Every structure is written in structure tokens, then in C-alpha cells.
Amino acid sequence: MSVHIAAVRAPRSTRRTPEVRLALLGTGTVGTAVLHRLAALQDEGHGAGLSLCYAGNSRFAARSADGLCPRTMTGLATRPVRGGEPPALARIDDALCGPAPRIVLDATASDAVAAQHAGWLSRGIHVVTACKLGQGTSLQRWRAINAASQSAGSHYGDSATVGAGLPLLRSIRDLRAGGDRIHAVAGVLSGSLAWLFNHYDGKRPFSGFVRDARDAGYTEPDPREDLSGEDVRRKLLILARAAGVELEADAVEVGSLVPPDLAQVEADELDTRLEALDRPLRERFAEAYRRGEKLRFIARLQDGRARVGLESLADDHPLCGGTGTDNRLAIWSDRYGTQPLVIQGPGAGAGVTAAALLDDALRIAAQSGAISTR
């Protein structure tokens, strides 16, 4: 496949030396939200120090040493993209050349792009990502990212990978930096699963709620990707490693909600087979209801062990609160030994994820001295 890269020349009157040069990879739902938010920030003067020099998906990329107009680049999202292929990676280094701070914004779900994170960091290019495949897969890749960042003095912004920008990772790291020891973390880390179990009442079939969540855009088009717990597993790996527990990728026990037979069904047959979910979930709900408890899909790290799966929790449990697609994380440490620190808020959606990506970019720019936060 050939990838078309357009060199765009800005009008002479608008050329300037950018304070921070950005390359955006991925122009889907999150990437488009990034472009809209960047345009709004620049209109307000908060993003005046950020210059978009590259934007691309798997078929098309545009670059300009003088900066691209974010609103114009939103049209990239409408160009045909071949599924499963990485965004155009060619000539990113060229687009980000020069002495100014350089940041790659990864708004993809591409393993091929995540595999480039350590390389960019080692060359002094900062990376800001919403993709969990960098730090939430193999321990070797996680270590490579951290080693590259430390050796080159480059920054890795990952607040969008867990909780869509909620201060989950930052809180864990700040506690450790202050000498606190993390003993356990547990949380509702999936917006789609949070919605399902906030609404499921044991009366209507669970499959109906799954269809509702899918139609509302809360789940992936194939809801098994959410119900399997794999996405939550990656998020727990990222949290665990931030807490100082360097788990291998296969160390997390996963309690999938997808029965084996349903896991083998072709995607085009899935809708007619979702009823396979109903009986197991009805039985789990009834058992919890008899005890006065609620079902929640929990990610849990305790005593060096990690697991994700459905749990029955007391109604007043710290993780039973929240509404809609809220994420909720409880942290137990030396400081918070009896009553955990609980962080709650919207943990899904293109808008909050895009905001988290650009917040990280602005934070890096400020740390680099390129822009002022005052």
C-alpha cells in the first residue's frame, strides 16, 4: 500500500517558529476530538504554543514545517482507512525536526505505533498516548519505554490510557514520590462495563442491556471486546507497574463474561447469539441480590496478585458508587490504610480522552520551558 503524504505550505504571513511541534497519529473519533480541542485552545490563546506539523491515519498524512490548521485536518477522518494497518509513520522525524520540543500524540489503537514509542523517546521526541499497547502489554516493552525516557530526558504522557485523564496514574506516582507505599488498588476501569452493571436490574435480559450499550456507543462494535475483560486487564497492568509491581503481561487473572461458545461466534452472527449471556448473569445477579449486594466488574491488585472480573460487593463498598460510565479507583497505602483514597469521574468518551492528551502535551511544553502556564 502506498501512503500519500502531503506537504502543506502555510501562507507567508502566517509562518512562525513554533514553540512546540506536534505530530498527531490517528484521526478517528479521539483524534478528531483532539483536532477540535486544539483549535479551540488556540482560539482561546491557551494552545498558542502548540503547532500541529503532522497529522495522519493509515492512508493519508499531511505535514507542514509552518504548522497545519487543526480544523482543516479534521477532514482526514473522512478519508478511507484500511482496517488493521498502522497510520502513516513515514517522515514523522522530518516533520518534527528542529530545536523546538517535539511531541507525538498517539490517538490510535495500533500495536505497530506503540512499538515505536521507545524509539521516539530515545531520540528526544516526547510521546503522549491514549493507546494502552505501550505500557499495558509486555513487561519488556514497558521497561524499554521507561529506559528510553530516562536516558534521553524525554517525557511519556499516559494519563489518557487509564481513566481518560482522571488523576489515577498521577495520584499513584505522587504518593510513591512522597515516600508512601501502595498496598492495593481496586477499581471500575471500564466505562462500558460500568454502564452495564449500573443499569442491569436482573429483570430484563442482560443481552438487551448489551445491545443498548453498543447502540449508544459505550461498547466496541463487537461488545465481546469489552465483556472479555482484556481492556481492563491492560489498564490494571499499567496501574500495577506504576504502583511498583512489575507484573508480566500474563500475570493477571481474567474472568471473562463471554461464554466459550459465544467467543467462537462470527461477528455477523453475534447479535442473534447474545442471549448466551443471559442465564449466567441472571444467576450471578440473583445471588448478589439475596445478600443485599451489587455486581461490579472490578480490577484488583493486592499482595502482588492481579485479577479482573465480576464481583459482588456490599452496597456501601467504595466501588459501588458512581453513575453512567464513571470510573472509580480505590487506593490503599500507608497513608490511606483503613479508608482508601477514592477517585471517581467520567472514564470514557472522546472528549475527555482528547482533553487528557492535550493536557499532557501542555504539561510537557511547560516543563520544557516552551510555554508558560501562567
C-alpha positions as MATLAB code, in Angstrom:
seq = 'MSVHIAAVRAPRSTRRTPEVRLALLGTGTVGTAVLHRLAALQDEGHGAGLSLCYAGNSRFAARSADGLCPRTMTGLATRPVRGGEPPALARIDDALCGPAPRIVLDATASDAVAAQHAGWLSRGIHVVTACKLGQGTSLQRWRAINAASQSAGSHYGDSATVGAGLPLLRSIRDLRAGGDRIHAVAGVLSGSLAWLFNHYDGKRPFSGFVRDARDAGYTEPDPREDLSGEDVRRKLLILARAAGVELEADAVEVGSLVPPDLAQVEADELDTRLEALDRPLRERFAEAYRRGEKLRFIARLQDGRARVGLESLADDHPLCGGTGTDNRLAIWSDRYGTQPLVIQGPGAGAGVTAAALLDDALRIAAQSGAISTR';
ca = [
       0.000    0.000    0.000;
       1.261    3.476   -0.817;
       0.727    6.231    1.701;
       0.221    9.735    0.400;
       1.946   12.428    2.426;
       1.032   15.955    1.502;
       3.445   18.759    2.230;
       1.348   21.795    3.050;
       2.798   25.297    2.816;
       1.237   27.922    5.035;
       0.732   31.461    3.717;
       3.886   33.530    4.147;
       2.184   35.945    6.506;
       1.330   33.192    8.974;
       4.698   31.475    9.161;
       6.393   31.483   12.538;
       8.800   29.440   14.553;
       6.653   27.034   16.614;
       7.313   26.699   20.311;
       6.255   23.025   20.354;
       5.880   20.810   17.283;
       3.113   18.182   17.344;
       2.516   15.063   15.257;
      -0.943   13.535   15.590;
      -1.320    9.851   14.712;
      -4.884    8.626   14.298;
      -7.794   10.750   13.083;
     -10.684    8.597   14.235;
     -13.107    9.564   16.979;
     -10.445   10.511   19.544;
      -8.057   12.044   17.003;
     -10.794   14.229   15.558;
     -11.719   15.344   19.080;
      -8.047   16.272   19.603;
      -8.108   18.435   16.465;
     -11.289   20.226   17.550;
      -9.949   20.818   21.053;
      -6.569   22.027   19.780;
      -8.350   24.511   17.506;
     -10.456   25.740   20.429;
      -7.392   26.077   22.674;
      -5.589   28.091   20.027;
      -8.625   30.355   19.625;
      -8.597   30.956   23.378;
      -4.842   31.539   23.488;
      -4.145   28.522   25.720;
      -2.696   26.435   22.882;
      -0.820   29.188   21.086;
       2.468   27.439   21.803;
       1.426   24.184   20.135;
       1.966   23.864   16.386;
       0.498   20.864   14.545;
       3.156   19.899   11.994;
       1.926   16.418   11.081;
      -1.411   14.593   11.099;
      -2.015   11.163    9.647;
      -4.024    7.994    9.501;
      -3.292    4.745    7.668;
      -3.948    6.192    4.208;
      -3.058    9.836    4.329;
      -0.773   12.216    6.157;
      -0.213   15.947    5.930;
       2.832   17.814    7.144;
       3.985   21.405    7.237;
       7.008   22.968    8.867;
       4.913   26.101    9.346;
       2.002   24.375   11.015;
      -1.298   22.876    9.881;
      -4.744   24.234   10.639;
      -6.368   21.737   13.061;
      -9.853   22.432   11.729;
      -8.750   21.696    8.172;
      -7.166   18.442    9.278;
     -10.453   17.113   10.666;
     -11.208   16.158    7.058;
      -8.604   13.407    7.359;
     -11.105   11.398    9.365;
     -13.353   11.090    6.317;
     -10.677    9.640    4.068;
     -10.780    5.858    3.570;
      -8.709    3.936    6.107;
      -7.764    0.309    5.666;
      -8.576   -1.575    8.844;
      -5.753   -3.057   10.849;
      -2.970   -1.072    9.216;
      -0.898    1.464   11.169;
      -1.118    5.183   10.493;
       1.391    6.710    8.103;
       4.652    6.790   10.052;
       6.889    7.962    7.235;
       8.808   11.198    7.711;
       7.488   11.992   11.164;
      11.017   12.782   12.303;
      11.381   15.168    9.341;
       8.143   16.926   10.242;
       9.335   17.305   13.829;
      12.876   18.434   13.057;
      14.440   21.466   14.666;
      15.418   22.592   18.168;
      11.857   23.091   19.425;
      10.312   20.481   21.750;
       8.660   17.699   19.734;
       5.646   15.608   20.766;
       3.975   12.631   19.111;
       0.276   12.344   20.022;
      -0.810    8.716   19.633;
      -4.593    8.576   19.272;
      -4.557    5.120   17.684;
      -5.147    1.599   18.916;
      -2.227    0.354   16.833;
       0.382   -2.063   18.161;
       2.688   -1.000   15.312;
       2.577    2.587   16.545;
       3.042    1.561   20.188;
       6.146   -0.368   19.124;
       7.665    2.972   18.021;
       7.204    4.737   21.365;
      10.575    3.772   22.852;
      12.389    4.723   19.649;
      10.857    8.177   19.551;
      11.613    8.723   23.220;
      15.242    7.673   22.730;
      15.586   10.342   20.013;
      14.312   13.021   22.366;
      10.772   13.104   20.993;
       8.135   13.213   23.731;
       5.205   10.803   23.417;
       1.646   11.375   24.635;
      -0.709    8.456   24.190;
      -4.190    7.109   24.759;
      -3.082    3.697   23.476;
      -2.680    1.030   26.169;
      -0.460   -1.154   23.976;
       2.679    0.707   25.003;
       2.672    0.203   28.766;
      -0.116   -2.372   29.067;
       1.388   -5.283   27.172;
       4.770   -6.950   27.605;
       6.967   -6.033   30.544;
       9.888   -5.784   28.106;
       8.151   -3.019   26.130;
       7.179   -1.190   29.339;
      10.801   -1.281   30.523;
      12.070   -0.107   27.134;
       9.732    2.898   27.223;
      10.854    3.864   30.725;
      14.543    3.338   29.952;
      14.341    5.427   26.769;
      12.521    8.213   28.565;
      15.081    8.337   31.366;
      18.150    8.127   29.135;
      17.015   10.854   26.724;
      15.194   13.040   29.244;
      12.011   12.811   27.196;
       8.527   12.606   28.688;
       5.857    9.926   28.296;
       2.339   11.257   28.832;
      -0.011    8.380   29.606;
      -2.839    9.880   31.666;
      -5.320    9.077   28.872;
      -4.547    5.345   28.978;
      -6.443    4.681   32.221;
      -9.496    6.661   33.262;
      -9.434    9.024   30.259;
      -7.445   11.649   32.119;
      -8.741   11.146   35.662;
      -5.777   11.596   38.052;
      -5.363    7.856   38.651;
      -1.796    7.251   37.499;
      -0.705   10.678   38.681;
      -2.061   10.061   42.196;
      -0.289    6.712   42.481;
       3.001    8.195   41.285;
       2.701   11.248   43.516;
       2.060    9.071   46.571;
       5.130    6.950   45.815;
       7.246   10.039   45.136;
       6.260   11.286   48.587;
       7.503    8.082   50.232;
       4.130    6.358   50.548;
       3.819    2.639   49.790;
       0.894    1.351   47.754;
      -0.600   -1.793   49.296;
      -3.569   -2.376   46.990;
      -5.642   -0.805   44.257;
      -9.074   -1.790   43.028;
     -11.417   -0.136   40.635;
     -14.096    0.025   37.995;
     -11.944    0.837   34.981;
     -14.276    0.232   32.048;
     -16.873    2.834   31.164;
     -18.912    0.328   29.159;
     -18.953   -2.301   31.920;
     -19.709    0.397   34.496;
     -22.756    1.433   32.468;
     -23.934   -2.168   32.074;
     -23.823   -3.007   35.778;
     -25.169    0.370   36.856;
     -28.268   -0.390   34.758;
     -28.715   -4.166   34.855;
     -31.611   -4.960   37.193;
     -31.970   -8.715   36.803;
     -35.439   -8.328   35.277;
     -34.706   -7.607   31.645;
     -32.230   -9.919   29.865;
     -28.611   -8.819   30.134;
     -28.257   -9.188   26.351;
     -30.756   -6.333   25.927;
     -28.582   -4.024   28.003;
     -25.547   -5.055   25.950;
     -27.370   -4.102   22.744;
     -28.406   -0.777   24.288;
     -24.826   -0.045   25.343;
     -23.493   -0.954   21.918;
     -26.088    1.187   20.116;
     -25.254    4.136   22.391;
     -21.566    3.788   21.526;
     -20.496    2.763   25.034;
     -19.036   -0.570   23.869;
     -16.926   -1.522   20.893;
     -18.908   -2.576   17.791;
     -18.156   -6.139   18.937;
     -19.096   -5.926   22.633;
     -17.094   -9.077   23.386;
     -14.011   -6.851   23.359;
     -15.406   -5.146   26.467;
     -17.046   -8.188   28.058;
     -13.876  -10.281   27.783;
     -12.067   -8.067   30.301;
      -8.978   -7.710   28.089;
      -9.158   -3.930   28.004;
      -9.427   -3.825   31.800;
      -6.517   -6.253   32.087;
      -4.238   -3.854   30.191;
      -5.339   -0.943   32.360;
      -4.618   -2.902   35.542;
      -1.148   -3.776   34.247;
      -0.433   -0.080   33.722;
      -1.660    0.792   37.225;
       0.225   -2.082   38.846;
       3.500   -1.143   37.201;
       3.019    2.485   38.225;
       2.470    1.243   41.790;
       5.825   -0.556   41.696;
       4.583   -4.081   40.946;
       6.247   -5.049   37.670;
       3.879   -7.750   36.502;
       4.358   -9.789   33.361;
       1.531   -9.430   30.867;
       0.148  -12.912   31.576;
       0.166  -12.467   35.352;
      -3.357  -11.014   35.503;
      -6.196  -13.477   36.087;
      -9.099  -12.578   33.806;
     -12.685  -13.595   34.476;
     -14.289  -13.092   31.077;
     -18.052  -12.628   30.888;
     -18.109  -14.242   27.438;
     -19.039  -17.949   27.459;
     -16.632  -20.130   25.387;
     -19.251  -20.903   22.734;
     -20.079  -17.223   22.284;
     -16.399  -16.366   21.962;
     -16.217  -18.539   18.810;
     -19.208  -16.966   17.053;
     -18.506  -14.947   13.900;
     -19.125  -11.220   14.268;
     -22.032  -11.183   11.829;
     -23.851  -13.834   13.906;
     -23.162  -12.283   17.292;
     -26.351  -10.274   17.681;
     -28.534  -13.366   17.417;
     -26.400  -15.261   19.931;
     -26.078  -12.673   22.726;
     -28.760  -14.484   24.723;
     -25.995  -16.872   25.817;
     -25.084  -14.143   28.321;
     -28.490  -14.029   29.992;
     -28.666  -17.101   32.226;
     -25.172  -16.821   33.791;
     -25.652  -13.120   34.539;
     -29.178  -13.622   35.875;
     -27.871  -16.255   38.306;
     -24.997  -14.016   39.429;
     -27.373  -11.092   39.921;
     -29.878  -13.157   41.917;
     -27.140  -14.465   44.205;
     -25.851  -10.949   44.875;
     -29.375   -9.580   45.351;
     -30.123  -12.153   48.071;
     -27.116  -10.875   50.021;
     -28.066   -7.229   49.503;
     -25.041   -6.709   47.247;
     -24.340   -5.317   43.775;
     -22.392   -6.658   40.806;
     -19.413   -4.666   39.576;
     -16.638   -5.584   37.126;
     -13.523   -4.985   39.228;
      -9.814   -4.761   38.543;
      -7.885   -5.629   41.705;
      -4.215   -5.640   42.720;
      -3.407   -6.947   46.203;
      -0.414   -8.744   47.735;
       1.301   -8.806   44.340;
      -1.616  -10.624   42.688;
      -3.772   -9.088   39.984;
      -7.152  -10.132   38.685;
     -10.107   -8.676   36.823;
     -13.643   -9.996   36.837;
     -17.165   -9.708   38.172;
     -17.510   -9.270   41.931;
     -20.439   -8.993   44.326;
     -19.912   -6.024   46.628;
     -21.747   -4.607   49.616;
     -23.965   -1.667   48.784;
     -21.747    0.719   50.800;
     -18.486   -0.526   49.274;
     -16.231    2.294   47.966;
     -16.517    0.908   44.424;
     -20.306    0.698   44.299;
     -20.861    4.406   43.768;
     -20.847    6.275   40.515;
     -23.318    6.565   37.698;
     -23.336    6.110   33.947;
     -19.875    5.348   32.575;
     -17.988    6.627   35.639;
     -14.659    5.063   36.510;
     -13.830    4.680   40.197;
     -10.472    3.726   41.761;
      -9.678    2.970   45.409;
      -6.061    3.163   46.597;
      -4.853    1.647   49.888;
      -1.427    2.725   51.132;
       0.478    3.542   54.316;
      -1.263    6.899   54.299;
      -4.662    5.500   53.359;
      -4.650    2.267   55.310;
      -8.153    1.967   56.737;
     -10.158    4.214   54.447;
      -8.891    4.225   50.847;
      -8.349    7.226   48.660;
     -11.180    7.083   46.096;
     -11.077    8.870   42.746;
     -14.194    8.987   40.596;
     -15.300   10.626   37.376;
     -16.063   10.147   33.679;
     -13.697    7.473   32.407;
     -14.767    7.143   28.805;
     -15.527    9.341   25.819;
     -13.650   11.027   23.007;
     -13.939   14.484   24.557;
     -12.358   13.692   27.923;
      -9.720   11.478   26.284;
      -8.732   14.250   23.863;
      -8.567   16.698   26.760;
      -6.250   14.334   28.645;
      -3.937   14.018   25.638;
      -3.634   17.770   25.176;
      -3.301   18.368   28.924;
      -0.279   16.068   28.895;
       1.113   17.883   25.840;
       0.692   21.275   27.513;
       2.289   19.940   30.702;
       5.309   18.699   28.736;
       5.548   22.007   26.888;
       5.525   23.880   30.200;
       8.160   21.567   31.698;
      10.302   22.158   28.615;
      10.016   25.903   29.145;
       8.402   26.359   25.747;
       5.190   27.898   27.048;
       4.098   29.490   30.287;
       1.275   28.077   32.388;
       0.550   31.485   33.933;
];
